[in-house]
PDB file of N, CA, C and O in Angstrom:
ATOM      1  N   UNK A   1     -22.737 -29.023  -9.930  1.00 52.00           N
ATOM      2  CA  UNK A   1     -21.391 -29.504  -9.646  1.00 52.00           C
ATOM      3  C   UNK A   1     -20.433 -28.922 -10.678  1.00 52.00           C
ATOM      4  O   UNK A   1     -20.602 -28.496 -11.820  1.00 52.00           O
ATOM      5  N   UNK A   2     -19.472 -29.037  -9.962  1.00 59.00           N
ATOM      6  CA  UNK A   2     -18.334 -27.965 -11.134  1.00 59.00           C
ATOM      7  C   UNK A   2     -17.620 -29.060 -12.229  1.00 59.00           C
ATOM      8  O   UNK A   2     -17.007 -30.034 -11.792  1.00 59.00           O
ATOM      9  N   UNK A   3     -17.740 -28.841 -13.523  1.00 67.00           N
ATOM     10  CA  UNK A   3     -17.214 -29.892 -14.096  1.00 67.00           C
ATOM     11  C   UNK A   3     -15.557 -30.066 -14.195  1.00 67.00           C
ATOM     12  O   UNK A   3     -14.970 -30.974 -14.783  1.00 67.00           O
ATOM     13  N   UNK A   4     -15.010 -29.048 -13.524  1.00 62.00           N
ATOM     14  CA  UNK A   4     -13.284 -29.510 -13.417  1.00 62.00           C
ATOM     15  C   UNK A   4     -13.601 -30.044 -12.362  1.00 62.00           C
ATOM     16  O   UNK A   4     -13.412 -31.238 -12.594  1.00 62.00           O
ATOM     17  N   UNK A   5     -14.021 -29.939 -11.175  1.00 58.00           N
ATOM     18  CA  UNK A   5     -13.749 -31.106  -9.982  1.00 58.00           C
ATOM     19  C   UNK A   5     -14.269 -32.831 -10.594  1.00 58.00           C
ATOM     20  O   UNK A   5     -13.854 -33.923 -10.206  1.00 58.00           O
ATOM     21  N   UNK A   6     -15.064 -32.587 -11.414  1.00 59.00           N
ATOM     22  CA  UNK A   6     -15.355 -34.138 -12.311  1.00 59.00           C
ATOM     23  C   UNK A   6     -14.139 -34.662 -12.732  1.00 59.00           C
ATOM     24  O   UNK A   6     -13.425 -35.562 -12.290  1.00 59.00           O
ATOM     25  N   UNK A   7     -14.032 -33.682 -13.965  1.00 57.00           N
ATOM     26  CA  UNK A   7     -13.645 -34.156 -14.590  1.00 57.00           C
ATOM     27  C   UNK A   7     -11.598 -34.711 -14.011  1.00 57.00           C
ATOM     28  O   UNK A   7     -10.934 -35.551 -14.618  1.00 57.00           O
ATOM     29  N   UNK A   8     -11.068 -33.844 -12.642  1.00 56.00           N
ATOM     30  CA  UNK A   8     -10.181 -34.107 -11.988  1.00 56.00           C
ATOM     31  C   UNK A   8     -10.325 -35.188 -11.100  1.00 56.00           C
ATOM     32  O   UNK A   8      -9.359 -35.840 -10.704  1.00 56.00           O
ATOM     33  N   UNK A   9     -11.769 -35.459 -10.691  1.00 56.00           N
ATOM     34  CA  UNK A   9     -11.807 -36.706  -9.998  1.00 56.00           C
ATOM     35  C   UNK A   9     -12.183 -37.843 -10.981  1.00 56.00           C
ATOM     36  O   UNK A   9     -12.395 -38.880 -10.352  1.00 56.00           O
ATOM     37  N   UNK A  10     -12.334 -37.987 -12.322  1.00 58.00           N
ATOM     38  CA  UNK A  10     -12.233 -39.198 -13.110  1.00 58.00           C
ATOM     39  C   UNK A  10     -10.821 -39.607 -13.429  1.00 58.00           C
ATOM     40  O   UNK A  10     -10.438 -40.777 -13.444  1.00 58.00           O
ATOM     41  N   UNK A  11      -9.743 -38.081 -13.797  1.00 53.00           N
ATOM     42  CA  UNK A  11      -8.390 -38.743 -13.808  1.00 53.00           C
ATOM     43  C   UNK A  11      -7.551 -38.978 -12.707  1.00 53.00           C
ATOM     44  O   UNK A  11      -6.347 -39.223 -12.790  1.00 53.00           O
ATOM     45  N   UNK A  12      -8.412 -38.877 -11.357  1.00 58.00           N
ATOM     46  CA  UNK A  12      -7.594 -39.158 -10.179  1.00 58.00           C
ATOM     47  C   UNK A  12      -6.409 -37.910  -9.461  1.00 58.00           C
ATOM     48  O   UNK A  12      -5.429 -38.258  -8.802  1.00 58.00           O
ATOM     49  N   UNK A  13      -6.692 -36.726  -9.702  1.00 55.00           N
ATOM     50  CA  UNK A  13      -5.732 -35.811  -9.662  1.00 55.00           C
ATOM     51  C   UNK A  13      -6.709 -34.676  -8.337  1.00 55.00           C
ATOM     52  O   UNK A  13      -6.568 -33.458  -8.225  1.00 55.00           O
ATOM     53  N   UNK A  14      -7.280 -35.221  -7.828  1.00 63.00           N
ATOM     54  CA  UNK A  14      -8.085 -34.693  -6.251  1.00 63.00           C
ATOM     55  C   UNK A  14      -6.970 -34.890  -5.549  1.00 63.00           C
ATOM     56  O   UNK A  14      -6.697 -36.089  -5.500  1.00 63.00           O
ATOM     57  N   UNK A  15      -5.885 -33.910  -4.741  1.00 70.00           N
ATOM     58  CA  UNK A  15      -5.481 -34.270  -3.837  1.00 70.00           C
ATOM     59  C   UNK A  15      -6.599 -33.826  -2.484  1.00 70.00           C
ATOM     60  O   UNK A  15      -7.338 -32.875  -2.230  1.00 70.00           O
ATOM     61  N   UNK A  16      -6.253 -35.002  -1.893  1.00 77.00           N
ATOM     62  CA  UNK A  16      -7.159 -34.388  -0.283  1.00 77.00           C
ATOM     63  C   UNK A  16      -5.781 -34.622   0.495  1.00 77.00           C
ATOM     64  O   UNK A  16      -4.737 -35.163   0.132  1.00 77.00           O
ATOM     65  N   UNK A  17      -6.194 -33.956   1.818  1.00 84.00           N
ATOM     66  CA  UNK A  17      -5.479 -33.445   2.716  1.00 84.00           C
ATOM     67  C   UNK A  17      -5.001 -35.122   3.533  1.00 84.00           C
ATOM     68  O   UNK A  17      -5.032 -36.261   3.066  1.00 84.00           O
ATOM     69  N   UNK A  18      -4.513 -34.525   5.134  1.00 89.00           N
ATOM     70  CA  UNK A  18      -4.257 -36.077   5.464  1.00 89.00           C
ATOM     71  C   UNK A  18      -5.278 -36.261   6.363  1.00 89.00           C
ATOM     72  O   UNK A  18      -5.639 -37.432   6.243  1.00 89.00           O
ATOM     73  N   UNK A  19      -5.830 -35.785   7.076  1.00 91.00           N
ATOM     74  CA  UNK A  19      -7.024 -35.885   7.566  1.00 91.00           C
ATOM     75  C   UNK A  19      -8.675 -36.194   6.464  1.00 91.00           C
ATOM     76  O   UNK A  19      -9.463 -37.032   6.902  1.00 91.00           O
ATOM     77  N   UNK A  20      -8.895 -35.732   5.616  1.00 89.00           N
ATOM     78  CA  UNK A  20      -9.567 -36.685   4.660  1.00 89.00           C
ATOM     79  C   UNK A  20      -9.107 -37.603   4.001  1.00 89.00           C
ATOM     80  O   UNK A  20      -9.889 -38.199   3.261  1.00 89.00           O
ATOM     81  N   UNK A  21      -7.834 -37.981   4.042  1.00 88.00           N
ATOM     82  CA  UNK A  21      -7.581 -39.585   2.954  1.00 88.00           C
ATOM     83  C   UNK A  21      -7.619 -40.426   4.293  1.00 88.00           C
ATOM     84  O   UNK A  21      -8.199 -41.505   4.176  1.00 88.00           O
ATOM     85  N   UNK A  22      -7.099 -40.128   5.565  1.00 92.00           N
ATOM     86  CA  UNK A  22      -7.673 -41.314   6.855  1.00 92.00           C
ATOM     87  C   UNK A  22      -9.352 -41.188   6.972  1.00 92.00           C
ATOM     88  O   UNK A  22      -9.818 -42.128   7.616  1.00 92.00           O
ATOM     89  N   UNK A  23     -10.094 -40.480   6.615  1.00 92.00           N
ATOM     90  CA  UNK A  23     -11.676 -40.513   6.274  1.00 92.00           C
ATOM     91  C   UNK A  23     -11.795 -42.046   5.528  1.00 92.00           C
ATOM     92  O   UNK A  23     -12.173 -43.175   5.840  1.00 92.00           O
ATOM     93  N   UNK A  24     -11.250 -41.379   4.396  1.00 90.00           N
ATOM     94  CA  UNK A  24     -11.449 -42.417   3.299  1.00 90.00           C
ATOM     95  C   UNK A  24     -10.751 -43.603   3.343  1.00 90.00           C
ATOM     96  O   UNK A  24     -11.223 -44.624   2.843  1.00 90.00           O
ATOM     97  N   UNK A  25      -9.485 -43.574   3.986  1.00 91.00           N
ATOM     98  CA  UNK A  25      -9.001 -44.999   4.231  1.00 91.00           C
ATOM     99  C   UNK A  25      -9.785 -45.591   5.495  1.00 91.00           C
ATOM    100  O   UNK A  25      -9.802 -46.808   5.678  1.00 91.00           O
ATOM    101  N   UNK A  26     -10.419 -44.727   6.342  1.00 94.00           N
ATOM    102  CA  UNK A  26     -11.141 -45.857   7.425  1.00 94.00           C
ATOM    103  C   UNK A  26     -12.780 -46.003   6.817  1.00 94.00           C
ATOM    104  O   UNK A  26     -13.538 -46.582   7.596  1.00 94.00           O
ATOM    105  N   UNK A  27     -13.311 -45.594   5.674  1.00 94.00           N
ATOM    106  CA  UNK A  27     -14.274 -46.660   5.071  1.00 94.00           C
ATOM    107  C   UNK A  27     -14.166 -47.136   4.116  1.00 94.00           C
ATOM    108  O   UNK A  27     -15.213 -47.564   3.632  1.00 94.00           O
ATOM    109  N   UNK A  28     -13.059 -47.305   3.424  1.00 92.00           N
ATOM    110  CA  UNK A  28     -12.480 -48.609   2.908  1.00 92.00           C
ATOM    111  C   UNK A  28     -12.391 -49.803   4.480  1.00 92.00           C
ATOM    112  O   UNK A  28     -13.137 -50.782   4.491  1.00 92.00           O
ATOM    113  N   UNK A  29     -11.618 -49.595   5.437  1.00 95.00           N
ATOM    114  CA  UNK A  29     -11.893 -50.560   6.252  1.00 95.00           C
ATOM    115  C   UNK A  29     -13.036 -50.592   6.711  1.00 95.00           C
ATOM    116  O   UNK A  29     -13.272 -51.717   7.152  1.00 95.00           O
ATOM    117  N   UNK A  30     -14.008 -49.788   6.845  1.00 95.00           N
ATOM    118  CA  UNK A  30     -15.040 -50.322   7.847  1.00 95.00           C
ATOM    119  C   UNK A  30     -15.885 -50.829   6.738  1.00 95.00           C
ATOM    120  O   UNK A  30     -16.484 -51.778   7.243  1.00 95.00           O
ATOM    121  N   UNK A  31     -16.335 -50.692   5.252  1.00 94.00           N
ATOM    122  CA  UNK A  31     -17.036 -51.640   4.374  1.00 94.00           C
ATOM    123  C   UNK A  31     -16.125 -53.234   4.325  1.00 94.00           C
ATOM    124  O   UNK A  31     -16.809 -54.182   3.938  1.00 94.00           O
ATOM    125  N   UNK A  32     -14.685 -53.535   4.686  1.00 95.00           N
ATOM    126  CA  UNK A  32     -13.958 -54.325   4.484  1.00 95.00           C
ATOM    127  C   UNK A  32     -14.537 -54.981   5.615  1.00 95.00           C
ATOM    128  O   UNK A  32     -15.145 -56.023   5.371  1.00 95.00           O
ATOM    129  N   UNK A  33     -14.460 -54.472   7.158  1.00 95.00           N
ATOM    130  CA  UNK A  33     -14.581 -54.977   8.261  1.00 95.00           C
ATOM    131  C   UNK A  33     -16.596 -55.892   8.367  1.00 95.00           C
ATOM    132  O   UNK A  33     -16.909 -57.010   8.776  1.00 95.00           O
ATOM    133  N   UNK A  34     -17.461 -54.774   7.805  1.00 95.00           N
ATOM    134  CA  UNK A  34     -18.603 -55.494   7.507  1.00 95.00           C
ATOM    135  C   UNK A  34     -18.830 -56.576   6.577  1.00 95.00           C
ATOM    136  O   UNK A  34     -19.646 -57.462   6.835  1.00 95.00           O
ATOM    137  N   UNK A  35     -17.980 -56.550   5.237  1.00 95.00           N
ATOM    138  CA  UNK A  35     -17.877 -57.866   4.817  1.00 95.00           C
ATOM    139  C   UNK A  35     -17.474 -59.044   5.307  1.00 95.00           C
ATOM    140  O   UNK A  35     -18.146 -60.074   5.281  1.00 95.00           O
ATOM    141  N   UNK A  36     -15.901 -58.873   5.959  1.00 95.00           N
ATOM    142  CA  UNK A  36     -15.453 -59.883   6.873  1.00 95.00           C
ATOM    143  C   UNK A  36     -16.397 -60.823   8.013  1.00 95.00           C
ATOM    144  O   UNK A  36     -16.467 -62.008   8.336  1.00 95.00           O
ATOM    145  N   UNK A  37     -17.070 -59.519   8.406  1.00 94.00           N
ATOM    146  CA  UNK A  37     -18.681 -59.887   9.791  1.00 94.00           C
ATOM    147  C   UNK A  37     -19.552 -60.586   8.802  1.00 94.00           C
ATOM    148  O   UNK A  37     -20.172 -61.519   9.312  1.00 94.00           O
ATOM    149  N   UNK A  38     -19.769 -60.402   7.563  1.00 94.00           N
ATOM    150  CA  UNK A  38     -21.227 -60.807   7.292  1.00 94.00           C
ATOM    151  C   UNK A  38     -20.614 -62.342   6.752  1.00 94.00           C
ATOM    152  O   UNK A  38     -21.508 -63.179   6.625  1.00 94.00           O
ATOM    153  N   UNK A  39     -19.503 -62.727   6.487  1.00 95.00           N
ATOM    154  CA  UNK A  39     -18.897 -63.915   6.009  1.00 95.00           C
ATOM    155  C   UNK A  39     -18.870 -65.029   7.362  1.00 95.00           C
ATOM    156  O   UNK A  39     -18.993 -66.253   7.405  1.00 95.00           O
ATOM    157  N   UNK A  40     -18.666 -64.061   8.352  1.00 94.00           N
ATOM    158  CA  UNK A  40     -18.613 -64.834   9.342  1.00 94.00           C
ATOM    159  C   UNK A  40     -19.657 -65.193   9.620  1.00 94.00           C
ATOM    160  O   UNK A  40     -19.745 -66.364   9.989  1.00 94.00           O
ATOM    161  N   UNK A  41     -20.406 -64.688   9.588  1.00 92.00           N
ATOM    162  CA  UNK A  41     -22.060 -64.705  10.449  1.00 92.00           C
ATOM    163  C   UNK A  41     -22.951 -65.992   9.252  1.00 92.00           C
ATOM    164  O   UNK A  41     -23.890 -66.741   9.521  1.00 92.00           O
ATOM    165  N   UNK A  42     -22.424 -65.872   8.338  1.00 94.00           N
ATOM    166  CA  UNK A  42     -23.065 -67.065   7.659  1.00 94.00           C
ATOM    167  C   UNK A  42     -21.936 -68.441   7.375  1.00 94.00           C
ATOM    168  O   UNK A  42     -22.202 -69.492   6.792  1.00 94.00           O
ATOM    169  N   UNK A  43     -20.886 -68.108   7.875  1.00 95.00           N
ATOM    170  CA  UNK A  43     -19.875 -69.726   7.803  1.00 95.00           C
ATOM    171  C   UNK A  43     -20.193 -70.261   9.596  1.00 95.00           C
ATOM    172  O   UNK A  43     -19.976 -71.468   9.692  1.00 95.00           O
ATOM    173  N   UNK A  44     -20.544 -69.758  10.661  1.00 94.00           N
ATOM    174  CA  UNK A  44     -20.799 -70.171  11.893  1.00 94.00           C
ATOM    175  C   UNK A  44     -22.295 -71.245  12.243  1.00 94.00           C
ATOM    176  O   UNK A  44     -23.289 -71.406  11.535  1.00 94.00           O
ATOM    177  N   UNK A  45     -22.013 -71.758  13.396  1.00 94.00           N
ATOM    178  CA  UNK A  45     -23.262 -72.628  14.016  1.00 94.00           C
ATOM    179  C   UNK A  45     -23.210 -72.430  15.081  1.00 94.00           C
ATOM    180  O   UNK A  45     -24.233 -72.729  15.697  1.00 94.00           O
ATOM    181  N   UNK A  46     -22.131 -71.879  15.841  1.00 95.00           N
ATOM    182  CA  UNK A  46     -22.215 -71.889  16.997  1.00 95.00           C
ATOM    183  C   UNK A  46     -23.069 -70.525  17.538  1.00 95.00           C
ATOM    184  O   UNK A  46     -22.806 -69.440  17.019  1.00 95.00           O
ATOM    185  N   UNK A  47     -24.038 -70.613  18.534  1.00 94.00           N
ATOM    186  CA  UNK A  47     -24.801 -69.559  19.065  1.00 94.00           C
ATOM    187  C   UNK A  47     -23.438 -68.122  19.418  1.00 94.00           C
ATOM    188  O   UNK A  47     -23.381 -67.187  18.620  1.00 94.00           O
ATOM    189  N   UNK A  48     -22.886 -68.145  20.123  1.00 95.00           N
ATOM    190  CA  UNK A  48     -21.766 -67.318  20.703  1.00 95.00           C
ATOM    191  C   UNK A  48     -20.812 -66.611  19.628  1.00 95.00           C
ATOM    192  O   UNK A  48     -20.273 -65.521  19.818  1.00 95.00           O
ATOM    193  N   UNK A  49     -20.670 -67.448  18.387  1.00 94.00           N
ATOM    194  CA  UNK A  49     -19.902 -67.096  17.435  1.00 94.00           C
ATOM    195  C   UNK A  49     -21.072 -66.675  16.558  1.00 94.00           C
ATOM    196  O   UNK A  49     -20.685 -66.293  15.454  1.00 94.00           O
ATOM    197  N   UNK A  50     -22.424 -66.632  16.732  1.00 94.00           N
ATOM    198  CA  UNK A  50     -22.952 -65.983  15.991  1.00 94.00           C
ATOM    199  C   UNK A  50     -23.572 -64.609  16.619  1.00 94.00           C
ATOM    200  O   UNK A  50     -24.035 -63.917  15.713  1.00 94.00           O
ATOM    201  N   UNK A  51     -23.666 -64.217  17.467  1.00 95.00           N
ATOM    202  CA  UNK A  51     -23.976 -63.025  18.401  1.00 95.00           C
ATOM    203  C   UNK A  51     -22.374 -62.601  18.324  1.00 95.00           C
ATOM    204  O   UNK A  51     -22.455 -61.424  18.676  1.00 95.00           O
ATOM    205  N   UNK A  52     -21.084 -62.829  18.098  1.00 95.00           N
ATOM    206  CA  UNK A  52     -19.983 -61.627  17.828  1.00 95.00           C
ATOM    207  C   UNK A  52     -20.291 -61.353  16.818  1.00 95.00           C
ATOM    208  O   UNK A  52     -20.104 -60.158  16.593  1.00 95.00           O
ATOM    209  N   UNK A  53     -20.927 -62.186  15.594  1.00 94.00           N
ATOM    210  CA  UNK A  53     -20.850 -61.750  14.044  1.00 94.00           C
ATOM    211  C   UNK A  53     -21.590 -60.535  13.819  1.00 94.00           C
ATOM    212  O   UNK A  53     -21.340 -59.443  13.309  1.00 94.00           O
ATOM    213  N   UNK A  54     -22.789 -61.196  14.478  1.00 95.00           N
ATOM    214  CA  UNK A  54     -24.139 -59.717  14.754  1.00 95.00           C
ATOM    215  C   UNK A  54     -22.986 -58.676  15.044  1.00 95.00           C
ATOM    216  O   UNK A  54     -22.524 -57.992  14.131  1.00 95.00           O
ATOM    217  N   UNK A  55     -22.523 -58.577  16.396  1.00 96.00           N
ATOM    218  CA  UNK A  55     -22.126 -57.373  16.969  1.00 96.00           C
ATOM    219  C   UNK A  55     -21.073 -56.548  15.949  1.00 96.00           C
ATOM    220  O   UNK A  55     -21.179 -55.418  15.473  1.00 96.00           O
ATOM    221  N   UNK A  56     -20.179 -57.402  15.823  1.00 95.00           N
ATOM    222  CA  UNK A  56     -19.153 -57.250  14.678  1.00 95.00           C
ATOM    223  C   UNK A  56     -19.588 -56.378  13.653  1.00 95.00           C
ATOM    224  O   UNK A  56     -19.094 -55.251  13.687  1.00 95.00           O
ATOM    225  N   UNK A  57     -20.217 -56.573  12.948  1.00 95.00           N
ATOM    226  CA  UNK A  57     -21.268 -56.218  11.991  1.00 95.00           C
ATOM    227  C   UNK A  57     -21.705 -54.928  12.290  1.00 95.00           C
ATOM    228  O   UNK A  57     -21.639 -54.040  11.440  1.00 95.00           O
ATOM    229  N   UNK A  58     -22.229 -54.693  13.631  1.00 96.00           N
ATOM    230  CA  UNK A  58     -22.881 -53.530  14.119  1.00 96.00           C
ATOM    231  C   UNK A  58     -21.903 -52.649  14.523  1.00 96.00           C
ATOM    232  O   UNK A  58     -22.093 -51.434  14.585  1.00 96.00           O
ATOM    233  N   UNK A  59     -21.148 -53.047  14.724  1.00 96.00           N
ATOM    234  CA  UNK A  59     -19.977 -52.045  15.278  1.00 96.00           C
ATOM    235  C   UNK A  59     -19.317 -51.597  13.729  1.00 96.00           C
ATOM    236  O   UNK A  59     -19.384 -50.407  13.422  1.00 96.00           O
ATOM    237  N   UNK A  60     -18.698 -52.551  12.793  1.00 96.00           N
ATOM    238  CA  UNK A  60     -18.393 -51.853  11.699  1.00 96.00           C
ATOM    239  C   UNK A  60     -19.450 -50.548  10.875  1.00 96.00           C
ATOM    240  O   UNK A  60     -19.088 -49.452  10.450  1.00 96.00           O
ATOM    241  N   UNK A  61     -21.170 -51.323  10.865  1.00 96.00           N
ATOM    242  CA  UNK A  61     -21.741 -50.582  10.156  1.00 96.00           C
ATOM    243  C   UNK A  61     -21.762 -49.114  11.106  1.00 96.00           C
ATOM    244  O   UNK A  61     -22.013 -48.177  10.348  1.00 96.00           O
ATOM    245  N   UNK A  62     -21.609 -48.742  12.250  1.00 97.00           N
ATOM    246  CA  UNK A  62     -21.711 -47.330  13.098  1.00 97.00           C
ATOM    247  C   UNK A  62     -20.694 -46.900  12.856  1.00 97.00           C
ATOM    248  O   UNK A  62     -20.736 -45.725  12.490  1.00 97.00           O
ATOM    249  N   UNK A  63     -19.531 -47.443  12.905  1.00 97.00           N
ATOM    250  CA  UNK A  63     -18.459 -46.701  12.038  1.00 97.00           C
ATOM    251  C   UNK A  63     -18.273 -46.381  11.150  1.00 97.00           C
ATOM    252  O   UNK A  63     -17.523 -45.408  11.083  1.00 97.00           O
ATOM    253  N   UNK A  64     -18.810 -46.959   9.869  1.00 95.00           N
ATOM    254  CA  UNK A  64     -18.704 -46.463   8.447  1.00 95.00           C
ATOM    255  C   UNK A  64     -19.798 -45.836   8.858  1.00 95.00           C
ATOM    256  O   UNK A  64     -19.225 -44.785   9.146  1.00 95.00           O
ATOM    257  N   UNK A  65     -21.366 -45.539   9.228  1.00 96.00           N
ATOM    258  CA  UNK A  65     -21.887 -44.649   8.704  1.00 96.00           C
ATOM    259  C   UNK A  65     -21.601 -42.864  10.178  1.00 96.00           C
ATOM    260  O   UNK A  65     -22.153 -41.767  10.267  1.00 96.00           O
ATOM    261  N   UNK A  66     -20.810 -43.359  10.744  1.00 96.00           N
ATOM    262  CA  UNK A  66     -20.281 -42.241  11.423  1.00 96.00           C
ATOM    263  C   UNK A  66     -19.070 -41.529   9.982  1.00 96.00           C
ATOM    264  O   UNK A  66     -19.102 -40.366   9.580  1.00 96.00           O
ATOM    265  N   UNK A  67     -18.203 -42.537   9.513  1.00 95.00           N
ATOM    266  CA  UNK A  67     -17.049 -41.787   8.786  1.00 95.00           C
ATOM    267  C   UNK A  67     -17.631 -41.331   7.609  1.00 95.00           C
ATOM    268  O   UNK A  67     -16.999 -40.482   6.980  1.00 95.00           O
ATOM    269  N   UNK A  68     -18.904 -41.784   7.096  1.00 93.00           N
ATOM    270  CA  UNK A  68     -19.116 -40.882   5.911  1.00 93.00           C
ATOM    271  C   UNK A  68     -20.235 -40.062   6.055  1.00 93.00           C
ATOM    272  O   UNK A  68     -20.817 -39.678   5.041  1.00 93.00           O
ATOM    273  N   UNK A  69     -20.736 -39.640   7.490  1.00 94.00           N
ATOM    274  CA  UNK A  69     -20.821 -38.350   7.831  1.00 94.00           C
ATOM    275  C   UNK A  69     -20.123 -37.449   7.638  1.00 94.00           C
ATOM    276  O   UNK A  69     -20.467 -36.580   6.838  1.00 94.00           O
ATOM    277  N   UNK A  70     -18.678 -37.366   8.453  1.00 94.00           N
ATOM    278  CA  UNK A  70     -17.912 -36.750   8.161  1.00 94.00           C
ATOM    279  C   UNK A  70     -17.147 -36.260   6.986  1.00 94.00           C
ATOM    280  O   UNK A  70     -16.624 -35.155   6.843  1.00 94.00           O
ATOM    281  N   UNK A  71     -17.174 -37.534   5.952  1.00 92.00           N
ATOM    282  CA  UNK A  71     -16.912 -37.188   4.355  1.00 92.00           C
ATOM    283  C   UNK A  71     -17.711 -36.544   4.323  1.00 92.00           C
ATOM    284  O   UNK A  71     -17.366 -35.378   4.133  1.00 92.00           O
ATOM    285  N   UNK A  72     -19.139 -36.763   4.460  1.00 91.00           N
ATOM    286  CA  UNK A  72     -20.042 -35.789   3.353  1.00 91.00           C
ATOM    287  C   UNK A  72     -19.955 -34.323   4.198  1.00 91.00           C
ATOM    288  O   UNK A  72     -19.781 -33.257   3.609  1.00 91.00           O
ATOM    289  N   UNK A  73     -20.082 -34.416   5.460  1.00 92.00           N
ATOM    290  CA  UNK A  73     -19.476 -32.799   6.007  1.00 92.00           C
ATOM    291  C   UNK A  73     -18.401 -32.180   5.139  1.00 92.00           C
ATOM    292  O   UNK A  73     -18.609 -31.074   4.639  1.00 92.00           O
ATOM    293  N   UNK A  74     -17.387 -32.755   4.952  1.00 89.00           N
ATOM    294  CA  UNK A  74     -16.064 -32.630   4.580  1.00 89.00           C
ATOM    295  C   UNK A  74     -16.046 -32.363   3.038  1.00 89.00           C
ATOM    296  O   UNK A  74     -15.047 -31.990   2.422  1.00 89.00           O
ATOM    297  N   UNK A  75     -17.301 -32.605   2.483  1.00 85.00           N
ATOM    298  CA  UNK A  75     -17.168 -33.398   1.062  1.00 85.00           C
ATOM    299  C   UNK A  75     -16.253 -33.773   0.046  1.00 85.00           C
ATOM    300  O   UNK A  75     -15.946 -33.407  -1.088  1.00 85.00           O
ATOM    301  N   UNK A  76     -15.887 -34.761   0.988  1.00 84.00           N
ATOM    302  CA  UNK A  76     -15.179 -35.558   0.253  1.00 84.00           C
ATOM    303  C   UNK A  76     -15.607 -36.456  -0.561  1.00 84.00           C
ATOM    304  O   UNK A  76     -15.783 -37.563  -0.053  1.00 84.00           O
ATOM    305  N   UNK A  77     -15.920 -36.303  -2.091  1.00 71.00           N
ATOM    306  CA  UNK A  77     -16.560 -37.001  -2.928  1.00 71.00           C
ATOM    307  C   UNK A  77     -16.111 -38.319  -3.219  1.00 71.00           C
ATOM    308  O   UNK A  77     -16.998 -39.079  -3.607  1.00 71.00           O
ATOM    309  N   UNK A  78     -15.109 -38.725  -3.142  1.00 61.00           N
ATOM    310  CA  UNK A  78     -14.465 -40.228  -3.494  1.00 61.00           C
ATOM    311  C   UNK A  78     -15.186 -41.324  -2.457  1.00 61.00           C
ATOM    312  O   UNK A  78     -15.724 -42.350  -2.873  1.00 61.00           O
ATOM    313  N   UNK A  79     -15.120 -40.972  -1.116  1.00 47.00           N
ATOM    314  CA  UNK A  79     -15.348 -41.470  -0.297  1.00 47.00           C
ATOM    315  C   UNK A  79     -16.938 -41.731  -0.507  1.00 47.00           C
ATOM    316  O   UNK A  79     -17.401 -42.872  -0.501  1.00 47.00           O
ATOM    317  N   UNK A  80     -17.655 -40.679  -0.676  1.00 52.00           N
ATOM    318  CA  UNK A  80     -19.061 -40.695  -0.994  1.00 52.00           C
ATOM    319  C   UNK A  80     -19.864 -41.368  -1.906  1.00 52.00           C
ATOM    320  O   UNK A  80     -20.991 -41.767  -1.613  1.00 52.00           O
ATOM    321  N   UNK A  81     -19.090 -41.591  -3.543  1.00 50.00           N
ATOM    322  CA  UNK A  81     -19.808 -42.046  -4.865  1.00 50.00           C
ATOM    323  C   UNK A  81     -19.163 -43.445  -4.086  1.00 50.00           C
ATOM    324  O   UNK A  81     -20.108 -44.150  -3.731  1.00 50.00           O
ATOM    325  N   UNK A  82     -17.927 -44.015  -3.739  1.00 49.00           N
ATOM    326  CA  UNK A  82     -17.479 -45.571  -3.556  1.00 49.00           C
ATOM    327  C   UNK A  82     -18.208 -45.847  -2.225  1.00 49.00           C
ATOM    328  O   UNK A  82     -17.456 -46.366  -1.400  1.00 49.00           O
ATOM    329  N   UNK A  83     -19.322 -45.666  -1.842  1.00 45.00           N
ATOM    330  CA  UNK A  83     -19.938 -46.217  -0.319  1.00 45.00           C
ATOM    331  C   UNK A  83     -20.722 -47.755  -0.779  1.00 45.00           C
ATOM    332  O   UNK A  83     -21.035 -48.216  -1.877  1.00 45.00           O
ATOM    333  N   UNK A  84     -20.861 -48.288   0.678  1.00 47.00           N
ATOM    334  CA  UNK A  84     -20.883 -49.796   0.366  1.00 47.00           C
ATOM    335  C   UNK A  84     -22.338 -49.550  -0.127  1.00 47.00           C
ATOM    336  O   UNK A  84     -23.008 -50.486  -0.564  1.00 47.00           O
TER     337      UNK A  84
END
């Protein structure tokens, strides 16, 4: 690894494009969106509200691990070292 891309991504001075910072801003939401599911899935009793939590859950985790495919295609390192 090249140590100026380090040492530029410890002081935050990586610009990425706008198509990789929506990478990285949609798994910030989709680790956000699986937390939200897994909170739910353990505050519920009801059968019905617990099969959306499941799904919920499953649908966030295929999305985050679809978007940091594409980071790591992309390599986009920020996105990559901060994964849930």
């Amino acid at each position: 690894m090249n140590k100026n891309l380090i040492v530029e991504f410890l002081m935050g001075k990586i610009d990425y494009s706008k198509e990789d910072q929506q990478i990285i801003d949609g798994i910030e939401d989709a680790k956000l969106e699986m937390q939200v599911a897994s909170c739910m899935f353990e505050s519920v009793n009801d059968p019905q509200l617990i099969e959306v939590a499941i799904y919920s859950q499953e649908a966030a985790k295929k999305r985050y691990e679809y978007l940091l495919s594409l980071a790591k295609e992309r390599q986009i390192t920020r996105a990559i070292t901060t994964f849930y």
